[in-house]
Amino acid sequence: MPRTPIYLDNHATTRVDPRVVEAMLPFFTDSYGNPASVTHAVGRAARDAVETARAKIAAAVGGAAKESVFTSGATESNNLAIKGIAGHPSRRGRHLVSVVTEHPSVLEPLERLAAAGFEVTLLPVAPKGHPRAGLVDPQAVADALREDTILVSVMLANNEVGAIAPVGEIARICHERDLPLHSDATQAVGKTAVDFRALGVDLASFSAHKVYGPKGIGALYVRHRNRRARLAPLIDGGGHERGLRSGTLNAAAIVGFARAVELCLEELPAEAKRLRGLRNRLFAGITSALDGVTLNGPVLEREDWRLPGNLNLAFGDVDGESLLMNVPDLALSSGSACTSAQPGPSHVLRALGMADDTVRSSVRFGLGRFNTSEELDYTLCLIVEAAARLRRMASSA
Ligand code: PMP
């Protein structure tokens, strides 16, 4: 039997890789200088480490070092991109376009802007059962654009159903109108090959703790010397990060972030294949042992439409929360757990046109680097046993 609990919530966060911890440690006690204190060697050592890390991270995501702004995480990066575009004095229009299935750290800033007089169009996604379930149609983006549109924001990969959006195509549509495109790439970086420059995004958010790095550090990619990407800062102060995000840089976390991204990149093709294999085996095992279990999100066969480690299933007449309570050895999330600050049926699954009962029967499996084949076999047994038990109990009640 594998060691428990078995962690299958890698979309929520990941365990820090020991190799990342090792890279970070000297920056707490030896190279502890302030990266902005360049008048002495202690500060310069920290500055050099930050700049080396910045270059590594940029290279891993298809950007240049000067195109990254360090933040506290993707929540802040999304806020900076959206409010930063809307708040820049060069912007005249008041219309923004996004998608219903975005993360709350995109939807809530949009909501706040709407309350302040902006107009927001949220586009639908293909419904459950459709091969491209959870994906936005680029034509719908084109149709939503207006004379007064100032920003389009479309996430690269969804955190609940793993849908990978056609962001390259959407970028072309936006650029025909000289409009900036922001993409929340938090779930895509490290899991799929990401190249922001090739994709054509102007702004992109990502975060270290989703890629086996530390919590509390993220970045916003800001396309260099481009009118479209001009932002107003959210945090003013000493003018760090080219005035876009003041505050002393967390050198230890930044070094860890770079090491984490570097490791993902080194291991990416083999790891994606391994996770896809484990994920597909889990899906086949569950659906052959239990009737009435259906897939939420895009088809598993399309590697370009779905994240390798993502599986989201509706268990039909079995309540998702009860199922989770019956498998205490598994660290899993129900369809609604991602916005744990505001519990309720998942807005993503609802956007797939699913009834509340089906949403409530859903469970998200997020497979990651430290999951083994043995763990997945055990997971299959526990899930099938628990779902069958709950069904027996319901039918005898
Ligand atoms: N966007 C997506 C798609 C996410 O999955 C998350 C984390 N749940 C965030 C943004 C927020 O990231 P952070 O925790 O780094 O603020």
mmCIF file of C-alpha atoms in Angstrom, residues 49 56 71 149 216 222 272 353:
data_model
loop_
_atom_site.group_PDB
_atom_site.id
_atom_site.type_symbol
_atom_site.label_atom_id
_atom_site.label_comp_id
_atom_site.label_asym_id
_atom_site.label_seq_id
_atom_site.Cartn_x
_atom_site.Cartn_y
_atom_site.Cartn_z
ATOM 1 C CA ALA A 49 20.782 36.043 -8.298
ATOM 2 C CA LYS A 56 15.912 31.777 -16.707
ATOM 3 C CA THR A 71 4.449 39.718 -8.090
ATOM 4 C CA THR A 149 -12.806 47.562 -26.311
ATOM 5 C CA GLY A 216 3.829 33.861 -2.621
ATOM 6 C CA VAL A 222 4.614 42.285 -20.054
ATOM 7 C CA ALA A 272 3.531 15.113 -19.669
ATOM 8 C CA GLY A 353 -24.298 23.786 -19.031
#
